[in-house]
GROMACS .gro file of C-alpha atoms in nm:
model
  212
    1MET     CA    1   0.891   1.732   9.254
    2LYS     CA    2   1.191   1.750   9.015
    3GLY     CA    3   0.969   1.822   8.718
    4LEU     CA    4   0.778   2.082   8.917
    5LEU     CA    5   1.096   2.263   9.017
    6LEU     CA    6   1.212   2.275   8.655
    7ARG     CA    7   0.883   2.448   8.567
    8LEU     CA    8   0.858   2.700   8.851
    9SER     CA    9   0.949   2.994   8.624
   10ALA     CA   10   0.732   2.886   8.330
   11LEU     CA   11   0.440   3.129   8.297
   12ASP     CA   12   0.162   3.105   8.044
   13ALA     CA   13   0.283   3.368   7.793
   14ASP     CA   14  -0.062   3.504   7.709
   15ALA     CA   15  -0.175   3.525   8.071
   16ALA     CA   16   0.153   3.699   8.164
   17THR     CA   17   0.101   3.953   7.884
   18ALA     CA   18  -0.257   4.010   8.000
   19VAL     CA   19  -0.140   4.077   8.354
   20ARG     CA   20   0.115   4.326   8.223
   21VAL     CA   21  -0.167   4.508   8.041
   22ILE     CA   22  -0.370   4.526   8.363
   23ALA     CA   23  -0.066   4.635   8.565
   24HIS     CA   24  -0.010   4.915   8.312
   25PHE     CA   25  -0.352   5.061   8.388
   26GLU     CA   26  -0.325   5.007   8.759
   27ALA     CA   27  -0.006   5.211   8.750
   28LEU     CA   28  -0.196   5.489   8.572
   29LEU     CA   29  -0.462   5.475   8.843
   30GLY     CA   30  -0.193   5.521   9.109
   31GLY     CA   31  -0.073   5.858   8.977
   32GLY     CA   32  -0.191   6.182   8.824
   33LEU     CA   33  -0.430   6.113   8.539
   34ASP     CA   34  -0.630   6.311   8.283
   35PRO     CA   35  -0.806   6.221   7.956
   36ALA     CA   36  -0.512   6.319   7.741
   37SER     CA   37  -0.261   6.106   7.934
   38LEU     CA   38  -0.499   5.809   7.935
   39ALA     CA   39  -0.548   5.830   7.556
   40ARG     CA   40  -0.173   5.874   7.498
   41SER     CA   41  -0.073   5.591   7.730
   42THR     CA   42  -0.332   5.350   7.585
   43ALA     CA   43  -0.233   5.431   7.228
   44GLY     CA   44   0.131   5.364   7.307
   45LEU     CA   45   0.041   5.035   7.478
   46ALA     CA   46  -0.188   4.916   7.196
   47GLY     CA   47   0.027   5.042   6.912
   48CYS     CA   48  -0.263   5.223   6.742
   49PRO     CA   49  -0.467   5.542   6.792
   50ALA     CA   50  -0.692   5.547   7.102
   51GLY     CA   51  -0.952   5.785   7.228
   52LEU     CA   52  -1.216   5.847   7.492
   53ARG     CA   53  -1.512   6.066   7.570
   54LEU     CA   54  -1.620   6.099   7.934
   55PRO     CA   55  -1.981   6.148   8.045
   56ASP     CA   56  -1.896   6.508   8.137
   57GLY     CA   57  -1.792   6.583   7.780
   58ARG     CA   58  -1.410   6.575   7.822
   59SER     CA   59  -1.245   6.391   7.536
   60ALA     CA   60  -0.904   6.307   7.395
   61ARG     CA   61  -0.746   6.112   7.107
   62SER     CA   62  -0.384   6.019   7.063
   63GLY     CA   63  -0.166   5.830   6.817
   64PRO     CA   64   0.080   5.564   6.930
   65ASP     CA   65   0.363   5.818   6.895
   66GLY     CA   66   0.205   6.028   7.170
   67VAL     CA   67   0.083   6.306   6.935
   68ALA     CA   68  -0.270   6.434   7.008
   69LEU     CA   69  -0.517   6.372   6.724
   70PRO     CA   70  -0.784   6.632   6.644
   71GLY     CA   71  -1.138   6.570   6.531
   72ALA     CA   72  -1.358   6.265   6.529
   73PRO     CA   73  -1.220   5.908   6.537
   74GLY     CA   74  -1.142   5.728   6.215
   75HIS     CA   75  -1.198   5.354   6.184
   76VAL     CA   76  -1.300   5.229   6.528
   77SER     CA   77  -1.188   4.869   6.568
   78GLY     CA   78  -1.319   4.826   6.922
   79ARG     CA   79  -1.519   5.026   7.172
   80VAL     CA   80  -1.653   5.004   7.528
   81GLU     CA   81  -1.939   5.230   7.631
   82LEU     CA   82  -1.937   5.436   7.950
   83GLU     CA   83  -2.247   5.510   8.154
   84PRO     CA   84  -2.449   5.730   8.121
   85ALA     CA   85  -2.268   5.854   7.808
   86GLY     CA   86  -1.936   5.840   7.629
   87GLY     CA   87  -1.694   5.559   7.570
   88VAL     CA   88  -1.338   5.451   7.502
   89TRP     CA   89  -1.213   5.310   7.172
   90LEU     CA   90  -0.920   5.189   6.964
   91GLU     CA   91  -0.868   5.285   6.599
   92ARG     CA   92  -0.668   4.991   6.466
   93ALA     CA   93  -0.651   4.942   6.092
   94GLY     CA   94  -0.794   4.602   6.006
   95ALA     CA   95  -0.901   4.345   6.264
   96PRO     CA   96  -0.863   4.395   6.640
   97GLY     CA   97  -0.546   4.270   6.807
   98PRO     CA   98  -0.546   3.966   7.037
   99PHE     CA   99  -0.540   4.184   7.352
  100ASP     CA  100  -0.752   4.474   7.233
  101GLU     CA  101  -1.058   4.358   7.429
  102LEU     CA  102  -0.859   4.351   7.751
  103VAL     CA  103  -0.698   4.689   7.677
  104LEU     CA  104  -1.040   4.841   7.618
  105GLU     CA  105  -1.192   4.690   7.933
  106TRP     CA  106  -0.918   4.838   8.149
  107MET     CA  107  -0.911   5.165   7.961
  108ALA     CA  108  -1.282   5.186   8.046
  109ILE     CA  109  -1.215   5.106   8.413
  110THR     CA  110  -0.960   5.388   8.420
  111ALA     CA  111  -1.194   5.626   8.240
  112ARG     CA  112  -1.465   5.556   8.496
  113VAL     CA  113  -1.223   5.664   8.767
  114LEU     CA  114  -1.164   5.985   8.574
  115ALA     CA  115  -1.539   6.030   8.568
  116GLY     CA  116  -1.557   6.011   8.948
  117ARG     CA  117  -1.614   5.642   9.018
  118PRO     CA  118  -1.397   5.482   9.288
  119TRP     CA  119  -1.122   5.237   9.209
  120GLN     CA  120  -1.158   4.915   9.412
  121SER     CA  121  -1.013   4.640   9.191
  122ARG     CA  122  -0.697   4.435   9.230
  123VAL     CA  123  -0.471   4.297   8.959
  124PRO     CA  124  -0.503   3.922   8.912
  125GLN     CA  125  -0.160   3.764   8.878
  126ALA     CA  126  -0.051   3.500   8.626
  127ALA     CA  127   0.050   3.193   8.822
  128ASP     CA  128   0.285   2.911   8.738
  129PRO     CA  129   0.067   2.639   8.575
  130ALA     CA  130   0.271   2.362   8.744
  131LEU     CA  131   0.200   2.504   9.089
  132VAL     CA  132  -0.170   2.539   9.016
  133GLU     CA  133  -0.180   2.186   8.884
  134LEU     CA  134  -0.012   2.065   9.199
  135VAL     CA  135  -0.262   2.250   9.421
  136LEU     CA  136  -0.558   2.104   9.232
  137SER     CA  137  -0.429   1.751   9.208
  138GLY     CA  138  -0.576   1.495   9.447
  139ARG     CA  139  -0.281   1.262   9.383
  140GLU     CA  140  -0.016   1.481   9.549
  141ASP     CA  141   0.095   1.470   9.910
  142ALA     CA  142  -0.044   1.737  10.145
  143PRO     CA  143   0.300   1.885  10.222
  144ASP     CA  144   0.369   1.938   9.850
  145ARG     CA  145   0.031   2.108   9.800
  146VAL     CA  146   0.089   2.329  10.101
  147ARG     CA  147   0.428   2.431   9.962
  148ALA     CA  148   0.270   2.508   9.626
  149LEU     CA  149   0.009   2.725   9.787
  150ARG     CA  150   0.276   2.922   9.976
  151LEU     CA  151   0.477   2.968   9.654
  152LEU     CA  152   0.164   3.110   9.494
  153GLY     CA  153   0.127   3.359   9.777
  154LEU     CA  154  -0.183   3.185   9.917
  155SER     CA  155  -0.248   3.068  10.271
  156PRO     CA  156  -0.298   2.691  10.326
  157GLU     CA  157  -0.505   2.773  10.633
  158ALA     CA  158  -0.763   2.996  10.464
  159PRO     CA  159  -1.056   2.890  10.247
  160LEU     CA  160  -0.977   2.877   9.872
  161ARG     CA  161  -1.223   2.915   9.589
  162VAL     CA  162  -1.142   2.760   9.245
  163ILE     CA  163  -1.313   2.893   8.932
  164ALA     CA  164  -1.288   2.721   8.592
  165VAL     CA  165  -1.312   2.949   8.289
  166ALA     CA  166  -1.387   2.810   7.942
  167GLY     CA  167  -1.260   3.027   7.653
  168ARG     CA  168  -1.449   3.105   7.338
  169PRO     CA  169  -1.346   2.909   7.026
  170GLY     CA  170  -1.011   3.030   6.895
  171THR     CA  171  -0.916   3.230   7.206
  172ASP     CA  172  -0.663   3.167   7.482
  173VAL     CA  173  -0.825   3.060   7.807
  174GLY     CA  174  -0.557   3.227   8.014
  175MET     CA  175  -0.629   3.563   7.860
  176GLU     CA  176  -1.003   3.501   7.878
  177ALA     CA  177  -0.979   3.432   8.252
  178VAL     CA  178  -0.778   3.747   8.321
  179ALA     CA  179  -1.012   3.958   8.108
  180LEU     CA  180  -1.313   3.817   8.292
  181LEU     CA  181  -1.163   3.900   8.628
  182GLY     CA  182  -1.073   4.248   8.509
  183ARG     CA  183  -1.436   4.314   8.421
  184GLY     CA  184  -1.564   4.166   8.744
  185GLY     CA  185  -1.323   4.338   8.982
  186LEU     CA  186  -1.292   4.026   9.195
  187ARG     CA  187  -1.160   4.108   9.541
  188GLY     CA  188  -0.897   3.916   9.729
  189THR     CA  189  -0.581   3.736   9.625
  190VAL     CA  190  -0.628   3.603   9.272
  191ARG     CA  191  -0.401   3.370   9.075
  192VAL     CA  192  -0.471   3.267   8.715
  193ALA     CA  193  -0.321   2.992   8.500
  194ARG     CA  194  -0.411   2.755   8.220
  195ALA     CA  195  -0.515   2.406   8.330
  196GLY     CA  196  -0.558   2.187   8.027
  197SER     CA  197  -0.833   2.333   7.810
  198LEU     CA  198  -0.960   2.560   8.088
  199GLY     CA  199  -0.846   2.870   8.269
  200ALA     CA  200  -0.803   2.802   8.643
  201VAL     CA  201  -0.863   3.088   8.885
  202LEU     CA  202  -0.767   3.056   9.251
  203VAL     CA  203  -0.935   3.311   9.474
  204GLN     CA  204  -0.870   3.370   9.841
  205ARG     CA  205  -1.087   3.635  10.000
  206PRO     CA  206  -0.948   3.861  10.271
  207PRO     CA  207  -1.065   3.748  10.621
  208LYS     CA  208  -1.368   3.924  10.761
  209ALA     CA  209  -1.312   4.156  11.048
  210PRO     CA  210  -1.443   4.015  11.378
  211GLY     CA  211  -1.772   4.149  11.497
  212PRO     CA  212  -1.819   4.357  11.810
   0.00000   0.00000   0.00000
């Protein structure tokens, strides 16, 4: 347990950054929002121009300095389509950044809310890899595993689902796992960490309400 206690504050850096990206957009969803503020906020977060066009025709572009940009987008380095029309995009010079895919996925989620679709997702949280390793290990004592679950904010008494996520070559599995959950809108309490070469996702669904 000594080694575990020394690592309680050690978060996977990429997964923690990914969660901060998601939390940024969830904060936007919790307040007043319009196309211009979404473009401006995303551009500031990504450090490059960002834009969107909603299915109803509303559109906006902004530079990372918060200044609105007129006209059509320049070099589009990444884009996510919206249904039935429109999309969100980043205009980064050169290759996309390591978190651009995640930024675009959550910019699209936020844009869909602007277009009238309900917001039902929850932010997955980066978990301490040592705690997740302890929960998953069959060699540890039950009291230590129970303590690890409680430290992760999970209930030892409730069913727990574990999902293993394999990253694409050259990508970080922690970020891949968080990005996947962001796209899927998985409900419940979600904890994400790197476990060896895989991303480990712990999911605990809210209890069902009792029937009549």
